[in-house]
Short mmCIF file of C-alpha atoms in Angstrom, two decimals:
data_model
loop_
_atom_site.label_atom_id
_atom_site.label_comp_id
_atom_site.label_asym_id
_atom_site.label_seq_id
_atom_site.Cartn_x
_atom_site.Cartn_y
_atom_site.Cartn_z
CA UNK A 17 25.70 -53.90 41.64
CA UNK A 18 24.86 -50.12 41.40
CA UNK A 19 24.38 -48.45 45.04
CA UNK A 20 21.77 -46.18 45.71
CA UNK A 21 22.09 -43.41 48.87
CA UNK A 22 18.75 -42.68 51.24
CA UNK A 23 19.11 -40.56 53.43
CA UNK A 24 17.23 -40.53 56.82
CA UNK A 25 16.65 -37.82 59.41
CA UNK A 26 14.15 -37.65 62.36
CA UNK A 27 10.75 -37.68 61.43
CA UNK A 28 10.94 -38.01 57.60
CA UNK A 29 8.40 -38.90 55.64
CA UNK A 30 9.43 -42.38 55.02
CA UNK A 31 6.17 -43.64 52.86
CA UNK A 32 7.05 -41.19 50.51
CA UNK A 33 9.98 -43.44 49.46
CA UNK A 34 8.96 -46.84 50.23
CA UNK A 35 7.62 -47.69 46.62
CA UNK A 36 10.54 -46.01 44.97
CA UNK A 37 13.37 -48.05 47.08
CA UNK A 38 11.60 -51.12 46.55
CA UNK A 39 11.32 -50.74 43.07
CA UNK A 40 15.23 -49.39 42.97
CA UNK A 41 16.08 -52.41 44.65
CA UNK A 42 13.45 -55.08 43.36
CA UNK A 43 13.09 -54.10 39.71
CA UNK A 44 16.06 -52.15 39.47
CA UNK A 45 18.92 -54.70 41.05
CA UNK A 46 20.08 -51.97 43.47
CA UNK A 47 21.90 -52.37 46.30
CA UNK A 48 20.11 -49.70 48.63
CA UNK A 49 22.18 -48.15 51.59
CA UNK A 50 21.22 -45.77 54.03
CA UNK A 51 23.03 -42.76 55.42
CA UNK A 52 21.88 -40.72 58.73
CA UNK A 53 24.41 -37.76 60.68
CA UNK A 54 24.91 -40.95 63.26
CA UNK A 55 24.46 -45.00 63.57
CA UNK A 56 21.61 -44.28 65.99
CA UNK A 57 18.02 -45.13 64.94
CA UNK A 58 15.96 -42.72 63.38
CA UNK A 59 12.18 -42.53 63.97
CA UNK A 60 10.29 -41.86 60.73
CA UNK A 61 6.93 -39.61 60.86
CA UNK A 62 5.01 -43.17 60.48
CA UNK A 63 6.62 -44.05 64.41
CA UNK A 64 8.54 -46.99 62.61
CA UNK A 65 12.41 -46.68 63.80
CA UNK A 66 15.27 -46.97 61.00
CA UNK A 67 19.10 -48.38 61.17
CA UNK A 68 21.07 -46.39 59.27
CA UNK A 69 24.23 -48.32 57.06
CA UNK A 70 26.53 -45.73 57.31
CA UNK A 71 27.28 -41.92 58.66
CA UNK A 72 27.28 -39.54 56.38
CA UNK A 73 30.97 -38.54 57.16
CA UNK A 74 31.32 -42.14 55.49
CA UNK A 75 29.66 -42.19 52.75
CA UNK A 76 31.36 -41.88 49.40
CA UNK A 77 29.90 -40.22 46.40
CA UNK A 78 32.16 -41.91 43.66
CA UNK A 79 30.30 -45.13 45.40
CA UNK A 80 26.48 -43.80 44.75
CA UNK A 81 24.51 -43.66 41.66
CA UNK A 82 22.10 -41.16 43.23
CA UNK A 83 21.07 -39.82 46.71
CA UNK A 84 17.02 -40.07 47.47
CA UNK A 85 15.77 -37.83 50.38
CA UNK A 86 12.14 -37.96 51.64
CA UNK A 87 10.17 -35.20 52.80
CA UNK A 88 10.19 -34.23 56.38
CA UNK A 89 9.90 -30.95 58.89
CA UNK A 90 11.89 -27.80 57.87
CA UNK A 91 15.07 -27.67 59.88
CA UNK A 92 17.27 -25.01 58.23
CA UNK A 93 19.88 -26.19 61.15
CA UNK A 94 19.88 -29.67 59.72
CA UNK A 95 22.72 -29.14 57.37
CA UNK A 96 25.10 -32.14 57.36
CA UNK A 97 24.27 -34.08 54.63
CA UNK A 98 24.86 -31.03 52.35
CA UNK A 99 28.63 -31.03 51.44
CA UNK A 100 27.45 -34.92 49.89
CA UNK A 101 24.71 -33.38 48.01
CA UNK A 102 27.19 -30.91 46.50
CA UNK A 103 29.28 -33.27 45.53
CA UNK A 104 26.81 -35.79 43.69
CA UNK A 105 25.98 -32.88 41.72
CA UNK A 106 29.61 -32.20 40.44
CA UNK A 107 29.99 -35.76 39.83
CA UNK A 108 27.02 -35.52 37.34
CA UNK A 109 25.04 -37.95 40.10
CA UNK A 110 21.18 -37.88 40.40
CA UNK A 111 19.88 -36.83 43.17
CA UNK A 112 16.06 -36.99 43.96
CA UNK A 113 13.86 -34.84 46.73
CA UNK A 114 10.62 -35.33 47.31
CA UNK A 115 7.69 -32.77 49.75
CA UNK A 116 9.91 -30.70 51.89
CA UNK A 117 12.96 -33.05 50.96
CA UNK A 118 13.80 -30.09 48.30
CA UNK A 119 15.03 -27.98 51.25
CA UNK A 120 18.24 -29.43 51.75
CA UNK A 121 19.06 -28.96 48.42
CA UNK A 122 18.08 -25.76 48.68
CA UNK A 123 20.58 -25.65 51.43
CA UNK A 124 23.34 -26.74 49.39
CA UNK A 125 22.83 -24.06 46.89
CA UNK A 126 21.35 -26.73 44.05
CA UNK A 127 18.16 -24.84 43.14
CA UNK A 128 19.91 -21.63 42.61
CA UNK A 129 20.04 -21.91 39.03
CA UNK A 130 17.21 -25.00 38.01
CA UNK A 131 13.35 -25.31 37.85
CA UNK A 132 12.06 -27.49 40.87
CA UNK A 133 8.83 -28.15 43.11
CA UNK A 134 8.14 -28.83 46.65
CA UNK A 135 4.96 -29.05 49.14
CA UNK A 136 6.52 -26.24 50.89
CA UNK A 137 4.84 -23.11 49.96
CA UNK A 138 6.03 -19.81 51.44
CA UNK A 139 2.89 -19.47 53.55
CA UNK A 140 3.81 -22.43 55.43
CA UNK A 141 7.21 -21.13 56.08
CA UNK A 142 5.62 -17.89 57.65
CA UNK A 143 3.63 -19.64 59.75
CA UNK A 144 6.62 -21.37 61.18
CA UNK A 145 8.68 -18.18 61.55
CA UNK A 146 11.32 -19.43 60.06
CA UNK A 147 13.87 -17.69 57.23
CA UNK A 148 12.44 -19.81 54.05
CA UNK A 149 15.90 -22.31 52.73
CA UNK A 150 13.90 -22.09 49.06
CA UNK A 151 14.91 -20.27 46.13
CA UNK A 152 11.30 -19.30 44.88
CA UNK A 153 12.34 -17.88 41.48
CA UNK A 154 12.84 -21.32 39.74
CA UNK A 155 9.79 -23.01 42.01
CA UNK A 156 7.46 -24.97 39.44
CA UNK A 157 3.33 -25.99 40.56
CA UNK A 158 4.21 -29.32 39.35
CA UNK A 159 3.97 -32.77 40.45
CA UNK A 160 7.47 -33.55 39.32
CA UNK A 161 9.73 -31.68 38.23
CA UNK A 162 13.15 -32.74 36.45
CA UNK A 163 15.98 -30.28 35.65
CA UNK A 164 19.96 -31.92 34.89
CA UNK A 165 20.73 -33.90 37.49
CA UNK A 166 18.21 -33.09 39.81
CA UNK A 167 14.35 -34.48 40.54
CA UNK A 168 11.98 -33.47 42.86
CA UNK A 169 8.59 -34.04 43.79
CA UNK A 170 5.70 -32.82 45.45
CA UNK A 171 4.53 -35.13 48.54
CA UNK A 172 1.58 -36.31 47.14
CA UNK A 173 3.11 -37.11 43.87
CA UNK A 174 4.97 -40.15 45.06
CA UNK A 175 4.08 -42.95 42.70
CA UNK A 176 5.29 -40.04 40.34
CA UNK A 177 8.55 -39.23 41.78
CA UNK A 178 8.95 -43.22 41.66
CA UNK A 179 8.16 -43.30 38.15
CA UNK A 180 10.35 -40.51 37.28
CA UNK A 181 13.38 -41.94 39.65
CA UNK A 182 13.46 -45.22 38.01
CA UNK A 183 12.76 -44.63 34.25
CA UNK A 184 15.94 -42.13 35.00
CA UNK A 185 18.06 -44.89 36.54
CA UNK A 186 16.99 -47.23 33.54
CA UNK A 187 15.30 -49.31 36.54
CA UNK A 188 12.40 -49.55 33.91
CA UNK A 189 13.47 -51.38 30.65
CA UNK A 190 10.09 -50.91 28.38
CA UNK A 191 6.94 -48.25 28.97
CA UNK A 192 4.71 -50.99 29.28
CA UNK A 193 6.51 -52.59 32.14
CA UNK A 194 6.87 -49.23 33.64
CA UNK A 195 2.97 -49.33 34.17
CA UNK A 196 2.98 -52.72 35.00
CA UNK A 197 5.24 -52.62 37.82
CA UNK A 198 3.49 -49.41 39.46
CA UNK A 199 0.20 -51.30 39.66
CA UNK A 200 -1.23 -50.04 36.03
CA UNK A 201 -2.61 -52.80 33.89
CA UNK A 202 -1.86 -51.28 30.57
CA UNK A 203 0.01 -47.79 29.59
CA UNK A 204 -2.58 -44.74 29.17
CA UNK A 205 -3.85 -44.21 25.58
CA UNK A 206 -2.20 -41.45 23.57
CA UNK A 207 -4.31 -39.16 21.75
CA UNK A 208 -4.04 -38.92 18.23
#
């Protein structure tokens, strides 16, 4: 069984991810394991408290298909889960950001050279006072965005993201059951 790496972190936005892990895991036949920087629970924004499986100091990329991080407050201290990030990447391994998820990769240098989104626009980072972790020249106003090995998603765009995340991981084996299993009762019409 394929394993699939979500990360968690205080106050992330964990309903950004909820549709896409249990269609990873439902649909998709993934085994689903969760990394935090310790074993102690971690309280999403949505107050619900998380277990995490492992530490990140254990986790193992040659063991992950892809890495999934949800949105959640800027935190340009938060940094640990970066060297695993890095090395998904050179091991040709997806990994998926969604709302201010992007900023860890970011972080770990990722965006430098690749289109990408996030919900985090530079105003909000001057408002905060904080140096902005984004790249802006490759930033793209899209809903998704998908460039090599790398997705990511604007919050509000999470059915999206989970689209995009599974029809990448083959978790989707025909379009029309892609629609079906995201609630759709038949694929849009194409024009002609």
């Amino acid at each position: 069984m394929k394993t699939i790496y979500c990360y968690y972190y205080p106050d992330m936005a964990d309903f950004e991810i909820t549709l896409l892990i249990h269609r990873l895991r439902c649909i998709g036949g993934r085994r689903i394991v969760t990394l935090a920087e310790t074993m102690e629970p971690v309280t999403s924004q949505s107050g619900l408290r998380y277990l995490p499986d492992l530490t990140i100091a254990e986790a193992n990329a040659h063991e992950a298909e892809a890495l999934i991080i949800p949105g959640g407050p800027i935190n340009n201290e938060q940094n640990a889960i970066l060297p695993l990030i890095r090395h998904m990447l050179t091991q040709s391994k997806l990994v998926a950001a969604i709302c201010f998820g992007p900023q860890f990769l970011a972080r770990a240098g990722a965006l430098e050279a690749i289109r990408y989104t996030t919900s985090c626009t530079p105003e909000h980072i001057a408002e905060m006072g904080i140096d902005d972790p984004f790249p802006r020249a490759g930033f793209v106003d899209r809903r998704v965005v998908e460039d090599g090995h790398v997705i990511t998603a604007q919050g509000h765009a999470l059915v999206d993201f989970a689209q995009a995340v599974c029809r990448r991981l083959g978790a989707v084996t025909a379009p029309q059951q892609e629609w079906e299993l995201f609630g759709k009762v038949k694929a849009p019409e194409t024009a002609p």
